[in-house]
């Protein structure tokens, strides 16, 4: 397995973007938007919108959570205009609502995933929302800065080659069932909106998010793919803990990923844990951040004992490292409020 040393160093470096805020004054309310100054390919653009008003009809005027507004990310061309096609898009959902005698407050959140192939440069986050019967639009500048990804070749033995090339109806059903889960955006799934934790304290990574992989089969053929998560080189039986609070939506043995768990944290946001030797949770169970959910192993397609940790946002694989910071600007908004 060949890896560029500089690429490994860059992959291990956890990028942390600076947050920005911008206030907008309207006739019957104020809006403060919290957003990132810059992100990297494979990250996401999360934006927090904090509305405040003294108008008693304000809260009632905000539509249902899944209809509260839209977020679209566009690349800015050299002439200053936006590309015709959005790089990524998502809907806003309501995560907080407070009513006092003097002030009404509502907080919306949205996250749009970025491809690992996203081009560097200037982008614009275009936000549309409706309040008190008025349609409004704001634009926020975001930069995508360069990130280098690891390239590796992984030789597979006969057993792993058979798994990788398996096209049985059982494996296809497993893939389709998981994709259906990951494509579900439940607006009521507001389980955890603070910084996540890694599922294991190990610092040794055997593979990184966004690795450009070549699988070398034992029959002389090969295939290419991206690595959607982070692999921790830990012994079989190591504790695996929930990276954040949420609802277990999958807990089963799969042909490709072995004993696997999927947890829902926010609408369209899921964490996945693969190749485990034992599961400690079941479907429908609510878990807290740091709660034991299973033990690591080498089940499914694995060249050795390890834990694969993956994050999906609106179906797109997003860097797990991105979520271990204040990615929803919850702490930042709290500081501004105080």
CSV table of C-alpha atoms in Angstrom, one decimal:
chain,number,residue,atom,x,y,z
A,1,UNK,CA,0.0,0.0,0.0
A,2,UNK,CA,1.6,3.3,-1.2
A,3,UNK,CA,0.9,6.6,0.4
A,4,UNK,CA,2.4,10.0,-0.1
A,5,UNK,CA,3.9,11.2,3.2
A,6,UNK,CA,2.9,14.8,2.7
A,7,UNK,CA,-0.7,13.7,1.9
A,8,UNK,CA,-0.8,11.7,5.1
A,9,UNK,CA,0.3,14.7,7.1
A,10,UNK,CA,-2.3,16.9,5.5
A,11,UNK,CA,-5.0,14.3,6.0
A,12,UNK,CA,-4.2,14.0,9.7
A,13,UNK,CA,-4.4,17.8,10.1
A,14,UNK,CA,-7.9,18.6,11.4
A,15,UNK,CA,-9.0,21.7,9.6
A,16,UNK,CA,-10.9,24.2,11.7
A,17,UNK,CA,-12.7,27.1,9.9
A,18,UNK,CA,-13.2,30.5,11.4
A,19,UNK,CA,-16.8,31.4,11.9
A,20,UNK,CA,-18.4,34.7,10.8
A,21,UNK,CA,-21.6,36.4,11.7
A,22,UNK,CA,-23.7,39.0,9.9
A,23,UNK,CA,-26.8,40.8,11.1
A,24,UNK,CA,-29.7,41.9,8.9
A,25,UNK,CA,-32.4,44.4,10.1
A,26,UNK,CA,-35.9,44.1,8.7
A,27,UNK,CA,-39.1,46.0,9.5
A,28,UNK,CA,-40.5,43.5,12.1
A,29,UNK,CA,-37.5,41.3,13.0
A,30,UNK,CA,-33.8,41.0,13.0
A,31,UNK,CA,-31.8,38.1,11.5
A,32,UNK,CA,-28.2,37.0,12.5
A,33,UNK,CA,-26.6,34.5,10.3
A,34,UNK,CA,-23.6,32.4,11.4
A,35,UNK,CA,-21.5,30.7,8.8
A,36,UNK,CA,-18.0,29.5,8.0
A,37,UNK,CA,-15.3,31.8,6.5
A,38,UNK,CA,-13.8,28.8,4.7
A,39,UNK,CA,-14.2,25.1,4.3
A,40,UNK,CA,-12.4,22.3,2.4
A,41,UNK,CA,-13.5,19.8,-0.2
A,42,UNK,CA,-15.4,17.0,1.5
A,43,UNK,CA,-16.6,19.3,4.3
A,44,UNK,CA,-20.1,20.9,4.5
A,45,UNK,CA,-21.4,24.4,4.7
A,46,UNK,CA,-23.6,24.7,7.8
A,47,UNK,CA,-25.5,28.0,8.4
A,48,UNK,CA,-27.3,29.0,11.5
A,49,UNK,CA,-30.1,31.6,11.2
A,50,UNK,CA,-31.3,33.3,14.4
A,51,UNK,CA,-34.5,35.3,14.0
A,52,UNK,CA,-35.7,37.7,16.8
A,53,UNK,CA,-38.9,39.8,16.8
A,54,UNK,CA,-41.3,41.6,19.0
A,55,UNK,CA,-44.2,41.0,16.6
A,56,UNK,CA,-46.6,38.5,18.2
A,57,UNK,CA,-47.4,36.9,14.8
A,58,UNK,CA,-43.7,36.3,14.0
A,59,UNK,CA,-43.4,32.7,15.2
A,60,UNK,CA,-46.7,31.7,13.5
A,61,UNK,CA,-45.5,33.2,10.2
A,62,UNK,CA,-42.6,30.8,10.0
A,63,UNK,CA,-43.6,27.7,7.9
A,64,UNK,CA,-43.2,24.1,9.0
A,65,UNK,CA,-39.6,23.1,9.7
A,66,UNK,CA,-39.0,21.4,6.3
A,67,UNK,CA,-40.3,24.4,4.5
A,68,UNK,CA,-38.5,27.1,6.4
A,69,UNK,CA,-36.1,28.1,3.7
A,70,UNK,CA,-33.5,26.9,1.2
A,71,UNK,CA,-29.7,27.0,1.0
A,72,UNK,CA,-27.8,26.7,-2.3
A,73,UNK,CA,-24.0,27.0,-2.7
A,74,UNK,CA,-22.8,28.5,-6.0
A,75,UNK,CA,-19.3,29.0,-7.3
A,76,UNK,CA,-18.4,32.6,-8.0
A,77,UNK,CA,-16.9,33.0,-11.5
A,78,UNK,CA,-14.1,35.3,-12.5
A,79,UNK,CA,-16.5,37.9,-13.7
A,80,UNK,CA,-18.2,38.0,-10.3
A,81,UNK,CA,-21.4,36.2,-11.5
A,82,UNK,CA,-22.6,32.9,-10.1
A,83,UNK,CA,-22.4,29.6,-11.9
A,84,UNK,CA,-25.8,28.6,-13.3
A,85,UNK,CA,-25.9,25.3,-11.4
A,86,UNK,CA,-25.7,25.0,-7.6
A,87,UNK,CA,-22.7,23.1,-6.2
A,88,UNK,CA,-24.9,21.8,-3.4
A,89,UNK,CA,-28.3,22.5,-1.9
A,90,UNK,CA,-30.3,21.8,1.2
A,91,UNK,CA,-33.4,22.9,3.2
A,92,UNK,CA,-33.5,24.7,6.6
A,93,UNK,CA,-35.2,23.1,9.6
A,94,UNK,CA,-36.1,24.6,12.9
A,95,UNK,CA,-33.9,23.6,15.9
A,96,UNK,CA,-35.0,26.1,18.5
A,97,UNK,CA,-38.0,28.3,19.4
A,98,UNK,CA,-38.3,30.6,22.4
A,99,UNK,CA,-41.1,32.9,23.5
A,100,UNK,CA,-40.7,35.5,26.2
A,101,UNK,CA,-43.0,38.5,27.2
A,102,UNK,CA,-40.9,40.9,25.1
A,103,UNK,CA,-39.2,38.8,22.5
A,104,UNK,CA,-39.8,35.9,20.1
A,105,UNK,CA,-36.8,33.9,18.9
A,106,UNK,CA,-36.5,31.1,16.3
A,107,UNK,CA,-33.4,29.4,15.1
A,108,UNK,CA,-33.0,27.6,11.8
A,109,UNK,CA,-30.2,25.3,10.6
A,110,UNK,CA,-29.1,23.9,7.3
A,111,UNK,CA,-26.1,22.0,6.1
A,112,UNK,CA,-25.1,21.5,2.4
A,113,UNK,CA,-22.4,18.8,1.8
A,114,UNK,CA,-19.4,19.4,-0.5
A,115,UNK,CA,-17.9,16.9,-2.8
A,116,UNK,CA,-14.3,15.9,-2.3
A,117,UNK,CA,-13.8,17.0,-5.9
A,118,UNK,CA,-15.2,20.5,-5.2
A,119,UNK,CA,-13.0,23.2,-6.8
A,120,UNK,CA,-11.2,25.7,-4.7
A,121,UNK,CA,-12.1,29.4,-4.9
A,122,UNK,CA,-14.9,31.8,-3.9
A,123,UNK,CA,-18.4,30.6,-3.4
A,124,UNK,CA,-21.7,32.2,-2.4
A,125,UNK,CA,-24.3,30.7,0.0
A,126,UNK,CA,-27.7,31.8,-1.4
A,127,UNK,CA,-30.4,31.7,1.3
A,128,UNK,CA,-34.1,32.2,0.7
A,129,UNK,CA,-36.8,32.4,3.4
A,130,UNK,CA,-40.3,33.7,4.1
A,131,UNK,CA,-41.3,35.6,7.2
A,132,UNK,CA,-44.5,37.5,7.9
A,133,UNK,CA,-45.6,36.9,4.3
A,134,UNK,CA,-42.5,38.4,2.8
A,135,UNK,CA,-40.0,36.5,0.7
A,136,UNK,CA,-36.4,37.5,1.4
A,137,UNK,CA,-32.9,36.5,0.2
A,138,UNK,CA,-29.5,36.9,1.6
A,139,UNK,CA,-26.0,36.0,0.2
A,140,UNK,CA,-23.0,35.0,2.3
A,141,UNK,CA,-19.4,34.6,1.0
A,142,UNK,CA,-17.6,31.3,1.6
A,143,UNK,CA,-14.2,30.1,0.4
A,144,UNK,CA,-13.3,26.6,-0.4
A,145,UNK,CA,-9.5,26.1,0.2
A,146,UNK,CA,-7.2,23.4,-1.0
A,147,UNK,CA,-7.0,19.9,0.5
A,148,UNK,CA,-4.8,17.1,-0.7
A,149,UNK,CA,-6.2,13.5,-0.5
A,150,UNK,CA,-4.2,10.3,-0.1
A,151,UNK,CA,-3.9,7.8,-2.9
A,152,UNK,CA,-3.5,4.1,-2.0
A,153,UNK,CA,-3.5,0.7,-3.6
A,154,UNK,CA,-5.1,-2.1,-1.5
A,155,UNK,CA,-4.4,-5.7,-2.4
A,156,UNK,CA,-7.3,-8.1,-1.7
A,157,UNK,CA,-7.1,-11.8,-1.0
A,158,UNK,CA,-9.6,-14.3,-2.4
A,159,UNK,CA,-12.1,-13.7,0.4
A,160,UNK,CA,-12.1,-9.9,0.2
A,161,UNK,CA,-12.1,-10.1,-3.6
A,162,UNK,CA,-15.3,-12.2,-3.4
A,163,UNK,CA,-16.9,-9.7,-1.2
A,164,UNK,CA,-16.0,-6.6,-3.3
A,165,UNK,CA,-17.3,-8.2,-6.5
A,166,UNK,CA,-20.4,-9.7,-4.9
A,167,UNK,CA,-23.5,-8.8,-6.9
A,168,UNK,CA,-25.9,-11.1,-5.2
A,169,UNK,CA,-29.5,-9.9,-4.5
A,170,UNK,CA,-28.8,-10.1,-0.8
A,171,UNK,CA,-25.9,-7.6,-1.0
A,172,UNK,CA,-27.9,-5.3,-3.4
A,173,UNK,CA,-30.8,-5.4,-1.0
A,174,UNK,CA,-28.5,-4.4,1.9
A,175,UNK,CA,-27.1,-1.5,-0.1
A,176,UNK,CA,-30.6,-0.3,-1.2
A,177,UNK,CA,-31.9,-0.5,2.3
A,178,UNK,CA,-29.1,1.6,3.7
A,179,UNK,CA,-29.4,4.1,0.9
A,180,UNK,CA,-33.1,4.5,1.7
A,181,UNK,CA,-32.2,5.3,5.3
A,182,UNK,CA,-29.5,7.8,4.4
A,183,UNK,CA,-31.8,9.5,2.0
A,184,UNK,CA,-34.4,10.1,4.7
A,185,UNK,CA,-34.6,13.7,6.1
A,186,UNK,CA,-36.9,13.6,9.1
A,187,UNK,CA,-37.4,17.3,10.1
A,188,UNK,CA,-38.3,16.2,13.7
A,189,UNK,CA,-34.9,14.5,14.2
A,190,UNK,CA,-33.3,17.2,16.2
A,191,UNK,CA,-31.2,15.0,18.5
A,192,UNK,CA,-27.8,16.7,18.7
A,193,UNK,CA,-26.4,20.0,17.3
A,194,UNK,CA,-23.2,20.4,19.2
A,195,UNK,CA,-19.6,19.3,18.4
A,196,UNK,CA,-19.2,15.5,17.9
A,197,UNK,CA,-16.6,13.3,19.5
A,198,UNK,CA,-14.5,10.5,17.7
A,199,UNK,CA,-16.0,7.1,18.5
A,200,UNK,CA,-12.7,5.8,19.8
A,201,UNK,CA,-9.7,7.6,21.5
A,202,UNK,CA,-7.2,5.9,19.1
A,203,UNK,CA,-5.0,8.3,17.1
A,204,UNK,CA,-3.6,5.7,14.7
A,205,UNK,CA,-5.4,5.9,11.4
A,206,UNK,CA,-4.8,3.3,8.7
A,207,UNK,CA,-7.0,5.0,6.1
A,208,UNK,CA,-8.3,8.5,5.7
A,209,UNK,CA,-11.5,10.2,4.5
A,210,UNK,CA,-11.5,10.8,0.8
A,211,UNK,CA,-8.7,8.4,0.0
A,212,UNK,CA,-8.5,7.7,-3.7
A,213,UNK,CA,-8.3,3.9,-3.7
A,214,UNK,CA,-7.4,1.2,-6.1
A,215,UNK,CA,-8.5,-2.3,-5.1
A,216,UNK,CA,-6.2,-4.9,-6.6
A,217,UNK,CA,-8.1,-8.2,-6.8
A,218,UNK,CA,-6.4,-11.6,-6.4
A,219,UNK,CA,-7.5,-12.5,-10.0
A,220,UNK,CA,-5.4,-9.7,-11.5
A,221,UNK,CA,-8.3,-7.3,-12.1
A,222,UNK,CA,-8.9,-4.0,-10.1
A,223,UNK,CA,-11.4,-1.3,-9.4
A,224,UNK,CA,-11.3,2.3,-8.1
A,225,UNK,CA,-13.3,4.0,-5.5
A,226,UNK,CA,-13.3,6.7,-2.7
A,227,UNK,CA,-13.0,5.9,1.0
A,228,UNK,CA,-16.0,7.4,2.7
A,229,UNK,CA,-14.7,7.5,6.2
A,230,UNK,CA,-11.8,7.2,8.6
A,231,UNK,CA,-10.3,3.8,9.6
A,232,UNK,CA,-8.8,3.5,13.1
A,233,UNK,CA,-6.3,0.8,13.6
A,234,UNK,CA,-7.6,-0.7,16.8
A,235,UNK,CA,-7.5,-4.3,18.1
A,236,UNK,CA,-10.7,-6.4,17.9
A,237,UNK,CA,-12.8,-5.8,21.0
A,238,UNK,CA,-12.0,-2.1,21.3
A,239,UNK,CA,-14.9,0.0,22.6
A,240,UNK,CA,-16.9,1.9,20.0
A,241,UNK,CA,-18.9,4.9,21.4
A,242,UNK,CA,-21.6,7.1,19.8
A,243,UNK,CA,-20.0,10.2,18.3
A,244,UNK,CA,-23.1,12.2,19.3
A,245,UNK,CA,-26.6,11.7,20.6
A,246,UNK,CA,-29.2,10.3,18.3
A,247,UNK,CA,-31.4,7.4,17.2
A,248,UNK,CA,-30.2,4.0,16.1
A,249,UNK,CA,-31.7,3.4,12.6
A,250,UNK,CA,-29.6,0.4,11.6
A,251,UNK,CA,-27.9,-2.4,13.5
A,252,UNK,CA,-27.2,-5.5,11.5
A,253,UNK,CA,-24.6,-7.8,9.9
A,254,UNK,CA,-23.9,-6.8,6.3
A,255,UNK,CA,-21.8,-8.6,3.6
A,256,UNK,CA,-19.5,-5.6,2.8
A,257,UNK,CA,-19.3,-3.8,6.2
A,258,UNK,CA,-19.8,-6.7,8.6
A,259,UNK,CA,-21.6,-5.8,11.9
A,260,UNK,CA,-22.7,-2.3,11.3
A,261,UNK,CA,-24.5,0.6,13.1
A,262,UNK,CA,-26.1,3.8,11.7
A,263,UNK,CA,-27.2,6.6,14.0
A,264,UNK,CA,-29.4,9.6,13.0
A,265,UNK,CA,-28.4,12.9,14.6
A,266,UNK,CA,-30.1,15.7,12.6
A,267,UNK,CA,-32.4,15.7,9.5
A,268,UNK,CA,-30.3,14.0,6.8
A,269,UNK,CA,-27.2,13.6,9.1
A,270,UNK,CA,-26.1,10.1,10.0
A,271,UNK,CA,-23.0,8.5,11.5
A,272,UNK,CA,-21.9,4.9,10.6
A,273,UNK,CA,-19.7,2.4,12.3
A,274,UNK,CA,-18.4,-0.7,10.3
A,275,UNK,CA,-16.6,-4.0,10.7
A,276,UNK,CA,-17.5,-4.5,14.4
A,277,UNK,CA,-17.3,-7.8,16.3
A,278,UNK,CA,-20.3,-7.1,18.5
A,279,UNK,CA,-23.2,-4.7,18.7
A,280,UNK,CA,-24.5,-3.3,22.0
A,281,UNK,CA,-27.6,-1.4,20.6
A,282,UNK,CA,-30.7,-2.2,18.6
A,283,UNK,CA,-32.8,-0.3,16.0
A,284,UNK,CA,-35.0,2.4,17.6
A,285,UNK,CA,-32.8,2.9,20.6
A,286,UNK,CA,-31.9,6.4,21.6
A,287,UNK,CA,-28.2,6.8,22.5
A,288,UNK,CA,-26.3,9.6,24.2
A,289,UNK,CA,-22.9,11.0,23.1
A,290,UNK,CA,-20.2,8.7,24.3
A,291,UNK,CA,-22.5,5.8,25.0
A,292,UNK,CA,-21.0,2.3,24.3
A,293,UNK,CA,-22.6,1.0,21.1
A,294,UNK,CA,-20.4,-1.9,20.1
A,295,UNK,CA,-16.9,-3.5,19.9
A,296,UNK,CA,-14.5,-3.1,17.0
A,297,UNK,CA,-13.5,-6.1,14.8
A,298,UNK,CA,-12.6,-7.2,11.3
A,299,UNK,CA,-16.0,-8.4,9.9
A,300,UNK,CA,-17.0,-7.9,6.3
A,301,UNK,CA,-14.4,-6.6,3.8
A,302,UNK,CA,-11.5,-5.9,6.1
A,303,UNK,CA,-7.7,-6.5,5.7
A,304,UNK,CA,-7.3,-6.5,9.5
A,305,UNK,CA,-9.0,-5.3,12.7
A,306,UNK,CA,-10.1,-1.7,12.6
A,307,UNK,CA,-13.0,0.6,13.1
A,308,UNK,CA,-14.5,2.5,10.1
A,309,UNK,CA,-16.2,5.7,11.1
A,310,UNK,CA,-18.3,7.5,8.5
A,311,UNK,CA,-20.6,10.6,8.3
A,312,UNK,CA,-23.3,11.1,5.7
A,313,UNK,CA,-25.2,14.4,5.1
A,314,UNK,CA,-28.0,14.3,2.6
A,315,UNK,CA,-26.6,11.0,1.3
A,316,UNK,CA,-23.1,12.6,0.6
A,317,UNK,CA,-20.1,11.3,2.5
A,318,UNK,CA,-18.6,14.2,4.5
A,319,UNK,CA,-15.3,14.3,6.4
A,320,UNK,CA,-15.8,13.0,10.0
A,321,UNK,CA,-13.2,15.5,11.2
A,322,UNK,CA,-15.4,18.4,10.2
A,323,UNK,CA,-18.0,17.5,12.9
A,324,UNK,CA,-15.6,17.5,15.9
A,325,UNK,CA,-15.7,21.3,15.9
A,326,UNK,CA,-18.6,23.7,16.5
A,327,UNK,CA,-19.9,23.0,13.0
A,328,UNK,CA,-23.4,24.4,13.8
A,329,UNK,CA,-22.1,27.5,15.4
A,330,UNK,CA,-24.0,26.8,18.6
A,331,UNK,CA,-21.3,27.9,20.9
A,332,UNK,CA,-20.6,31.0,18.7
A,333,UNK,CA,-24.2,32.0,18.7
A,334,UNK,CA,-24.4,31.6,22.5
A,335,UNK,CA,-21.4,33.9,22.9
A,336,UNK,CA,-22.9,36.5,20.7
A,337,UNK,CA,-26.2,36.3,22.5
A,338,UNK,CA,-24.5,36.9,25.9
